[in-house]
Coordinates of C-alpha atoms in Angstrom, one line a residue:
X1 CA 124.9 9.3 68.5
X2 CA 121.6 7.9 68.7
X3 CA 119.8 6.9 72.1
X4 CA 121.4 3.8 73.5
X5 CA 119.8 4.0 76.9
X6 CA 116.2 5.2 77.1
X7 CA 116.0 5.4 80.8
X8 CA 119.4 7.6 81.3
X9 CA 117.8 10.0 78.1
X10 CA 114.4 10.2 79.7
X11 CA 115.6 10.9 83.2
X12 CA 113.2 8.3 84.5
X13 CA 113.8 5.1 87.0
X14 CA 112.6 1.9 86.1
X15 CA 109.6 2.1 88.2
X16 CA 108.4 5.1 86.7
X17 CA 108.7 3.9 83.1
X18 CA 106.6 0.9 84.0
X19 CA 103.8 3.0 86.0
X20 CA 103.7 4.8 82.7
X21 CA 103.4 2.0 80.8
X22 CA 100.5 0.5 82.9
X23 CA 98.9 4.0 82.6
X24 CA 99.0 4.1 78.7
X25 CA 97.3 0.2 79.1
X26 CA 94.7 1.9 81.1
X27 CA 93.9 4.1 78.3
X28 CA 93.9 1.5 75.8
X29 CA 91.7 -0.7 78.0
X30 CA 89.3 2.2 78.4
X31 CA 88.9 2.9 74.9
X32 CA 88.7 -0.7 73.7
X33 CA 85.6 -1.0 76.3
X34 CA 84.0 2.2 74.9
X35 CA 83.9 1.1 71.3
X36 CA 80.6 1.2 69.8
X37 CA 78.1 2.3 67.5
X38 CA 79.4 5.8 67.0
X39 CA 82.5 4.6 66.0
X40 CA 81.0 2.3 63.6
X41 CA 78.9 5.0 62.3
X42 CA 82.1 7.6 61.9
X43 CA 83.9 4.6 59.5
X44 CA 80.9 3.9 57.6
X45 CA 80.2 7.7 57.0
X46 CA 83.8 8.2 56.2
X47 CA 83.4 5.5 53.1
X48 CA 80.2 7.3 51.6
X49 CA 82.2 10.4 51.8
X50 CA 84.9 8.8 49.9
X51 CA 82.6 7.0 47.2
X52 CA 80.5 10.0 47.1
X53 CA 83.6 12.5 46.4
X54 CA 85.0 10.0 43.9
X55 CA 81.9 9.4 42.0
X56 CA 81.2 12.8 41.4
X57 CA 84.7 13.7 40.7
X58 CA 84.8 11.1 37.9
X59 CA 81.6 12.1 36.6
X60 CA 82.6 15.7 36.1
X61 CA 86.1 14.6 34.7
X62 CA 84.3 12.6 32.0
X63 CA 81.4 14.6 31.2
X64 CA 82.7 18.1 31.2
X65 CA 84.0 19.9 28.6
X66 CA 85.0 23.1 30.7
X67 CA 87.7 24.4 32.5
X68 CA 86.1 24.9 36.0
X69 CA 84.0 21.8 36.3
X70 CA 87.2 19.7 35.4
X71 CA 89.5 21.6 37.9
X72 CA 86.9 21.0 40.5
X73 CA 86.9 17.4 39.6
X74 CA 90.6 17.0 39.7
X75 CA 90.5 18.7 43.2
X76 CA 87.6 16.1 44.5
X77 CA 89.6 13.4 42.8
X78 CA 92.6 14.3 45.0
X79 CA 90.4 14.6 47.9
X80 CA 89.0 11.3 47.8
X81 CA 92.3 9.6 46.9
X82 CA 93.8 11.2 50.1
X83 CA 90.9 10.1 52.2
X84 CA 91.0 6.5 51.1
X85 CA 94.7 6.3 51.6
X86 CA 95.1 8.2 54.8
X87 CA 91.9 7.7 56.9
X88 CA 90.7 4.6 55.2
X89 CA 93.4 2.3 53.4
X90 CA 96.2 3.3 56.1
X91 CA 94.0 2.9 59.3
X92 CA 91.9 -0.2 58.3
X93 CA 95.1 -2.1 57.3
X94 CA 96.3 -1.4 61.2
X95 CA 93.2 -3.4 61.9
X96 CA 91.6 -0.4 63.6
X97 CA 88.1 -1.6 62.7
X98 CA 88.5 -5.2 63.0
X99 CA 86.7 -5.4 66.2
X100 CA 83.5 -4.5 64.3
X101 CA 83.6 -7.8 62.2
X102 CA 82.6 -6.3 59.1
X103 CA 84.2 -8.3 56.3
X104 CA 84.0 -5.1 53.9
X105 CA 86.3 -3.1 56.2
X106 CA 88.4 -5.9 57.7
X107 CA 92.3 -5.5 57.5
X108 CA 92.6 -8.7 56.0
X109 CA 90.0 -8.2 53.1
X110 CA 90.7 -4.4 52.5
X111 CA 92.8 -3.5 49.3
X112 CA 93.6 0.1 49.2
X113 CA 93.7 2.5 46.1
X114 CA 97.5 2.4 46.1
X115 CA 100.1 1.3 43.8
X116 CA 101.6 -1.1 46.2
X117 CA 99.8 -4.3 47.4
X118 CA 98.4 -3.8 51.2
X119 CA 100.2 -7.1 52.2
X120 CA 103.5 -5.9 51.4
X121 CA 102.7 -2.6 53.1
X122 CA 101.3 -4.3 56.2
X123 CA 104.4 -6.3 56.7
X124 CA 106.9 -3.2 56.1
X125 CA 105.0 -0.6 57.9
X126 CA 102.6 -2.2 60.7
X127 CA 105.1 -5.0 61.8
X128 CA 108.5 -3.5 61.2
X129 CA 108.3 0.3 61.2
X130 CA 105.5 0.1 64.0
X131 CA 107.8 -2.5 66.0
X132 CA 111.3 -0.9 65.5
X133 CA 110.5 2.7 65.3
X134 CA 113.3 5.0 64.6
X135 CA 115.8 2.3 65.6
X136 CA 118.5 2.9 63.4
X137 CA 119.7 -0.2 61.4
X138 CA 116.3 -1.9 61.5
X139 CA 113.5 0.6 60.9
X140 CA 114.5 1.4 57.2
X141 CA 111.3 4.2 56.9
X142 CA 113.8 6.3 58.9
X143 CA 115.4 7.2 55.8
X144 CA 113.5 5.2 52.9
X145 CA 117.3 4.2 52.2
X146 CA 118.0 6.9 50.0
X147 CA 117.8 10.0 52.6
X148 CA 120.0 10.6 55.5
X149 CA 118.1 11.8 58.3
X150 CA 120.2 11.1 61.3
X151 CA 123.9 11.5 62.2
X152 CA 124.2 7.9 62.7
X153 CA 123.9 7.1 58.8
X154 CA 127.5 7.7 57.4
X155 CA 127.8 10.6 55.2
X156 CA 128.6 9.7 51.6
X157 CA 128.9 12.2 48.4
X158 CA 125.5 11.0 46.8
X159 CA 123.9 12.8 50.0
X160 CA 124.8 16.3 48.5
X161 CA 121.7 15.9 46.2
X162 CA 119.4 14.6 48.8
X163 CA 117.2 18.3 48.7
X164 CA 116.6 17.3 45.1
X165 CA 116.2 13.6 45.9
X166 CA 113.6 14.4 48.5
X167 CA 111.6 16.4 46.0
X168 CA 111.6 13.5 43.8
X169 CA 110.6 11.2 46.6
X170 CA 107.6 13.8 47.2
X171 CA 106.3 14.0 43.7
X172 CA 106.2 10.0 43.3
X173 CA 105.6 9.1 47.1
X174 CA 103.3 6.5 46.3
X175 CA 105.9 4.7 44.0
X176 CA 108.7 5.3 46.8
X177 CA 106.5 3.7 49.3
X178 CA 105.5 0.6 47.0
X179 CA 109.1 -0.1 46.0
X180 CA 110.1 0.2 49.4
X181 CA 107.5 -2.1 50.8
X182 CA 108.5 -4.7 47.6
X183 CA 112.1 -4.6 48.6
X184 CA 111.3 -5.6 52.0
X185 CA 108.7 -8.2 51.1
X186 CA 111.6 -9.8 48.9
X187 CA 114.0 -9.9 51.5
X188 CA 111.7 -11.2 54.0
X189 CA 110.4 -14.1 51.8
X190 CA 114.2 -14.8 50.7
X191 CA 113.6 -13.8 47.0
X192 CA 116.3 -13.0 45.0
X193 CA 115.7 -9.8 42.6
X194 CA 116.3 -11.8 39.6
X195 CA 113.6 -14.5 40.3
X196 CA 110.8 -12.7 38.2
X197 CA 108.4 -15.2 38.9
X198 CA 108.2 -15.1 42.8
X199 CA 105.4 -14.2 44.6
X200 CA 106.0 -10.6 45.6
X201 CA 107.0 -9.8 42.2
X202 CA 103.7 -11.0 40.7
X203 CA 101.6 -9.2 43.4
X204 CA 103.4 -6.3 42.6
X205 CA 102.6 -6.4 38.7
X206 CA 99.2 -7.4 39.2
X207 CA 98.9 -4.0 41.4
X208 CA 100.6 -1.8 39.1
X209 CA 98.5 -3.0 36.1
X210 CA 95.3 -2.7 37.9
X211 CA 96.3 1.0 39.3
X212 CA 97.8 1.9 36.0
X213 CA 94.9 0.5 34.1
X214 CA 92.3 2.3 36.4
X215 CA 93.9 5.6 36.4
X216 CA 95.5 6.1 33.1
X217 CA 93.5 4.0 30.6
X218 CA 90.1 3.2 31.8
X219 CA 88.9 6.6 33.2
X220 CA 90.5 8.8 30.4
X221 CA 89.3 6.2 27.8
X222 CA 85.6 6.9 29.2
X223 CA 85.8 10.4 28.5
X224 CA 86.4 9.8 25.0
X225 CA 87.8 13.0 23.2
X226 CA 88.8 14.3 26.8
X227 CA 91.0 11.3 27.0
X228 CA 94.3 13.6 27.7
X229 CA 92.3 15.9 29.9
X230 CA 91.2 13.4 32.2
X231 CA 94.6 11.7 31.8
X232 CA 96.3 15.1 33.2
X233 CA 93.5 15.4 35.6
X234 CA 94.1 12.0 37.1
X235 CA 97.8 12.6 37.0
X236 CA 97.5 15.9 39.0
X237 CA 95.1 14.4 41.6
X238 CA 97.7 11.7 42.2
X239 CA 100.5 14.2 42.5
X240 CA 98.5 16.1 44.9
X241 CA 98.0 12.9 47.1
X242 CA 101.6 12.2 47.1
X243 CA 102.9 15.7 48.2
X244 CA 100.3 15.9 50.9
X245 CA 101.1 12.4 52.2
X246 CA 105.1 13.4 52.1
X247 CA 104.2 16.5 54.2
X248 CA 102.2 14.4 56.6
X249 CA 104.4 11.7 57.2
X250 CA 107.5 14.2 57.4
X251 CA 105.6 16.0 60.2
X252 CA 105.1 13.0 62.1
X253 CA 108.9 11.4 62.3
X254 CA 111.4 13.9 61.4
X255 CA 111.0 17.2 63.1
X256 CA 113.1 18.4 65.9
X257 CA 112.3 16.5 69.2
X258 CA 111.4 13.1 67.0
X259 CA 114.3 10.9 68.5
X260 CA 116.6 8.1 67.1
X261 CA 117.6 4.9 68.5
X262 CA 120.1 2.0 68.4
X263 CA 119.7 -1.4 68.5
X264 CA 121.4 -1.7 72.0
X265 CA 118.0 -0.1 73.2
X266 CA 116.0 -3.1 72.2
X267 CA 117.9 -5.5 74.3
X268 CA 115.7 -6.3 77.0
X269 CA 113.2 -3.8 76.3
X270 CA 110.2 -3.8 78.4
X271 CA 106.5 -2.7 77.3
X272 CA 106.8 0.3 79.4
X273 CA 109.9 1.2 77.6
X274 CA 108.6 0.3 74.1
X275 CA 105.7 3.2 75.0
X276 CA 108.4 5.5 76.0
X277 CA 109.9 4.9 72.7
X278 CA 106.7 5.2 70.5
X279 CA 106.4 8.5 72.7
X280 CA 109.9 9.9 72.0
X281 CA 110.2 8.8 68.4
X282 CA 107.4 10.9 66.9
X283 CA 105.8 13.9 66.6
X284 CA 102.4 15.5 66.4
X285 CA 101.2 18.7 64.6
X286 CA 98.2 21.0 65.3
X287 CA 95.1 20.8 63.1
X288 CA 91.6 21.5 62.8
X289 CA 88.8 18.8 62.5
X290 CA 89.1 19.1 58.7
X291 CA 92.5 19.1 58.4
X292 CA 93.0 16.3 61.0
X293 CA 90.5 14.3 58.8
X294 CA 92.4 14.7 55.8
X295 CA 95.7 13.6 57.4
X296 CA 93.7 10.6 58.6
X297 CA 94.3 11.8 62.1
X298 CA 97.9 11.5 61.8
X299 CA 98.2 14.8 63.0
X300 CA 98.0 12.8 66.1
X301 CA 101.1 10.7 65.2
X302 CA 102.3 10.1 68.9
X303 CA 98.8 8.5 69.6
X304 CA 99.0 6.3 66.8
X305 CA 102.2 5.2 67.5
X306 CA 101.1 4.2 71.0
X307 CA 98.0 2.8 69.5
X308 CA 98.0 2.1 66.2
X309 CA 95.1 -0.3 66.0
X310 CA 92.8 2.0 68.1
X311 CA 90.3 3.8 65.9
X312 CA 91.3 7.3 64.7
X313 CA 88.4 8.9 65.4
X314 CA 89.2 8.3 69.3
X315 CA 92.8 9.9 69.2
X316 CA 91.5 13.5 70.1
X317 CA 90.3 12.1 73.1
X318 CA 93.0 9.7 73.8
X319 CA 95.8 12.8 73.0
X320 CA 94.4 14.9 76.0
X321 CA 95.2 11.9 78.7
X322 CA 98.7 11.1 76.7
X323 CA 99.5 15.1 77.1
X324 CA 98.4 14.9 81.0
X325 CA 100.9 11.8 81.4
X326 CA 103.7 14.0 79.8
X327 CA 103.2 16.6 82.2
X328 CA 103.1 14.2 85.0
X329 CA 106.2 12.2 84.2
X330 CA 107.9 15.6 83.3
X331 CA 108.3 14.2 79.3
X332 CA 108.3 16.3 76.3
X333 CA 105.1 16.2 73.8
X334 CA 106.4 17.1 70.5
X335 CA 104.0 19.1 68.6
X336 CA 104.0 22.6 66.7
X337 CA 102.1 23.9 63.6
X338 CA 102.1 21.9 60.3
X339 CA 104.1 24.3 58.6
X340 CA 106.7 24.8 61.4
X341 CA 106.9 21.0 61.8
X342 CA 107.5 20.4 58.1
X343 CA 110.3 23.2 57.9
X344 CA 112.0 21.6 60.9
X345 CA 112.0 18.2 59.0
X346 CA 113.0 19.7 55.7
X347 CA 116.0 21.8 57.3
X348 CA 117.5 18.4 58.5
X349 CA 117.2 17.0 54.7
X350 CA 119.2 20.1 53.8
X351 CA 121.4 20.0 56.7
X352 CA 122.3 16.2 56.6
X353 CA 123.1 16.9 53.0
X354 CA 126.5 18.0 54.3
X355 CA 129.2 16.1 55.9
X356 CA 129.2 16.1 59.7
X357 CA 132.5 18.1 60.0
X358 CA 130.9 21.1 58.4
X359 CA 127.7 21.1 60.8
X360 CA 127.7 23.4 64.2
X361 CA 126.4 21.1 66.7
X362 CA 128.1 17.9 68.0
X363 CA 126.4 14.4 67.0
X364 CA 125.3 13.8 70.4
X365 CA 123.5 17.0 70.9
X366 CA 122.1 18.2 67.5
X367 CA 118.5 19.0 67.0
X368 CA 117.8 16.2 64.7
X369 CA 119.7 13.2 66.8
X370 CA 120.2 13.7 70.4
X371 CA 121.4 10.7 72.8
X372 CA 121.8 10.3 76.7
X373 CA 125.7 11.6 76.2
X374 CA 124.0 15.1 75.7
X375 CA 123.9 15.0 79.5
X376 CA 127.4 14.0 80.4
X377 CA 128.3 16.0 83.6
X378 CA 125.4 17.7 84.5
X379 CA 122.8 15.0 85.2
X380 CA 121.8 11.2 84.7
X381 CA 124.0 9.0 83.1
X382 CA 123.4 5.1 81.4
X383 CA 125.2 4.1 85.3
X384 CA 122.9 6.4 87.0
X385 CA 125.7 8.2 88.8
X386 CA 125.0 12.0 89.0
X387 CA 123.8 14.7 91.2
X388 CA 120.5 14.6 89.2
X389 CA 117.5 15.0 91.2
X390 CA 114.3 13.1 90.4
X391 CA 112.4 15.2 92.5
X392 CA 112.9 19.1 92.8
X393 CA 114.1 19.8 96.3
X394 CA 112.1 22.9 96.2
X395 CA 108.5 22.5 94.4
X396 CA 108.5 18.6 95.0
X397 CA 107.6 18.2 91.6
X398 CA 109.1 15.3 89.3
X399 CA 112.2 16.3 87.2
X400 CA 112.2 14.0 83.9
X401 CA 113.2 14.7 80.5
X402 CA 111.8 18.2 80.2
X403 CA 113.6 19.7 83.0
X404 CA 116.7 17.7 81.9
X405 CA 116.7 19.4 78.6
X406 CA 116.3 22.8 80.2
X407 CA 119.1 22.3 82.3
X408 CA 121.3 21.1 79.4
X409 CA 120.4 24.0 77.0
X410 CA 121.0 26.6 79.9
X411 CA 124.5 25.1 80.5
X412 CA 125.2 25.1 76.7
X413 CA 124.0 28.5 76.5
X414 CA 126.3 29.5 79.3
X415 CA 129.2 27.6 77.8
X416 CA 128.6 29.6 74.2
X417 CA 128.2 32.8 76.0
X418 CA 131.4 31.9 77.6
X419 CA 133.2 31.1 74.3
X420 CA 131.8 34.2 73.0
X421 CA 133.0 36.6 75.3
X422 CA 136.6 34.7 75.2
X423 CA 136.6 35.3 71.5
X424 CA 135.5 38.8 71.9
X425 CA 138.3 39.4 74.6
X426 CA 141.1 37.9 72.0
X427 CA 139.7 40.1 69.3
X428 CA 139.6 43.1 71.1
X429 CA 143.2 42.4 72.4
X430 CA 144.5 41.8 69.0
X431 CA 143.3 45.1 67.9
X432 CA 144.7 46.7 70.7
X433 CA 148.1 44.9 70.5

């Protein structure tokens, strides 16, 4: 059901894929060579903004007895936590600023304001997820175990409640990620769940104690009689951060056009094919500068997956070059509005709560799960034998995946139209008869 042969799916020959890989390598080299003072000023400025916001928010929440200042403090604290998680914690942990050799913002030293230890996150996210992006059976971020986001996942009765489960995950997204990373850390180190004194368990317990103590005991206690109000404000700020980060992640990985892959695709995968898998397996959403900043520039999820360790403030300029390459090689560049991309992702949550037999589209040609078998009989197959032409004989333009998708969709529409006319004829005949 998912893609087993990315060359056949992308309608690119090996030479094109490797040429694409070299051009993406060139983008990386150009950006790395141009890193300098303006980039350092950017990240240090972000840290100052974050710390200023949090200090002001804590002061408002601890000192004010009035509703309006406390609401403002709650929103400011939520914004500070969003910035720390998305633009600082996530991106610093990727090593985006290691080139500065500043111990304060080096990926080895930064511990984010998050319930899960950074070390657990870096193993499950930086290594597993970014290496095996959207590979079913290897990338557990594909569903966080509890959600069915591709038809490759066999349907079970428990999936009927996944629209409700997804809301619970969204509200407690911080805990969902932390427990997910903790489980992978135990598995990697060979620690059984019952070994309470294991290193992963100790690290997780210490981080929970630190985060819960800070947000639910220390700062509320500093408010004196306002303990309950500050506790509620802190919980609200955390909820807002959880919901926002959930929306951003859903928009980057699960809207239509974010493809899934099987382990067969990894066999002999070249660097060019790895780049191509990142390009086809992720999605962007359009955002103005403030919204992009609050998303940690993960509105450029495609660029982030292509170059996870390049500074996030460079993603807008990288995106222009990546989009030009997509035009050159006739590849889709999956993007849309924030609300549109989230709707498509959440529609998949609802749709795949049902068993496949109740779904209209076939398993190889559905919005959320496509494969090279979608093109069977009309274009390039995994064997490379078909009438598909890589160069348009009329215009001389390269014909890649975008042209193939257009041809396949046109063929499907004609087939559906033909079936509709047949059913209309049968219905008319039955009435007349």
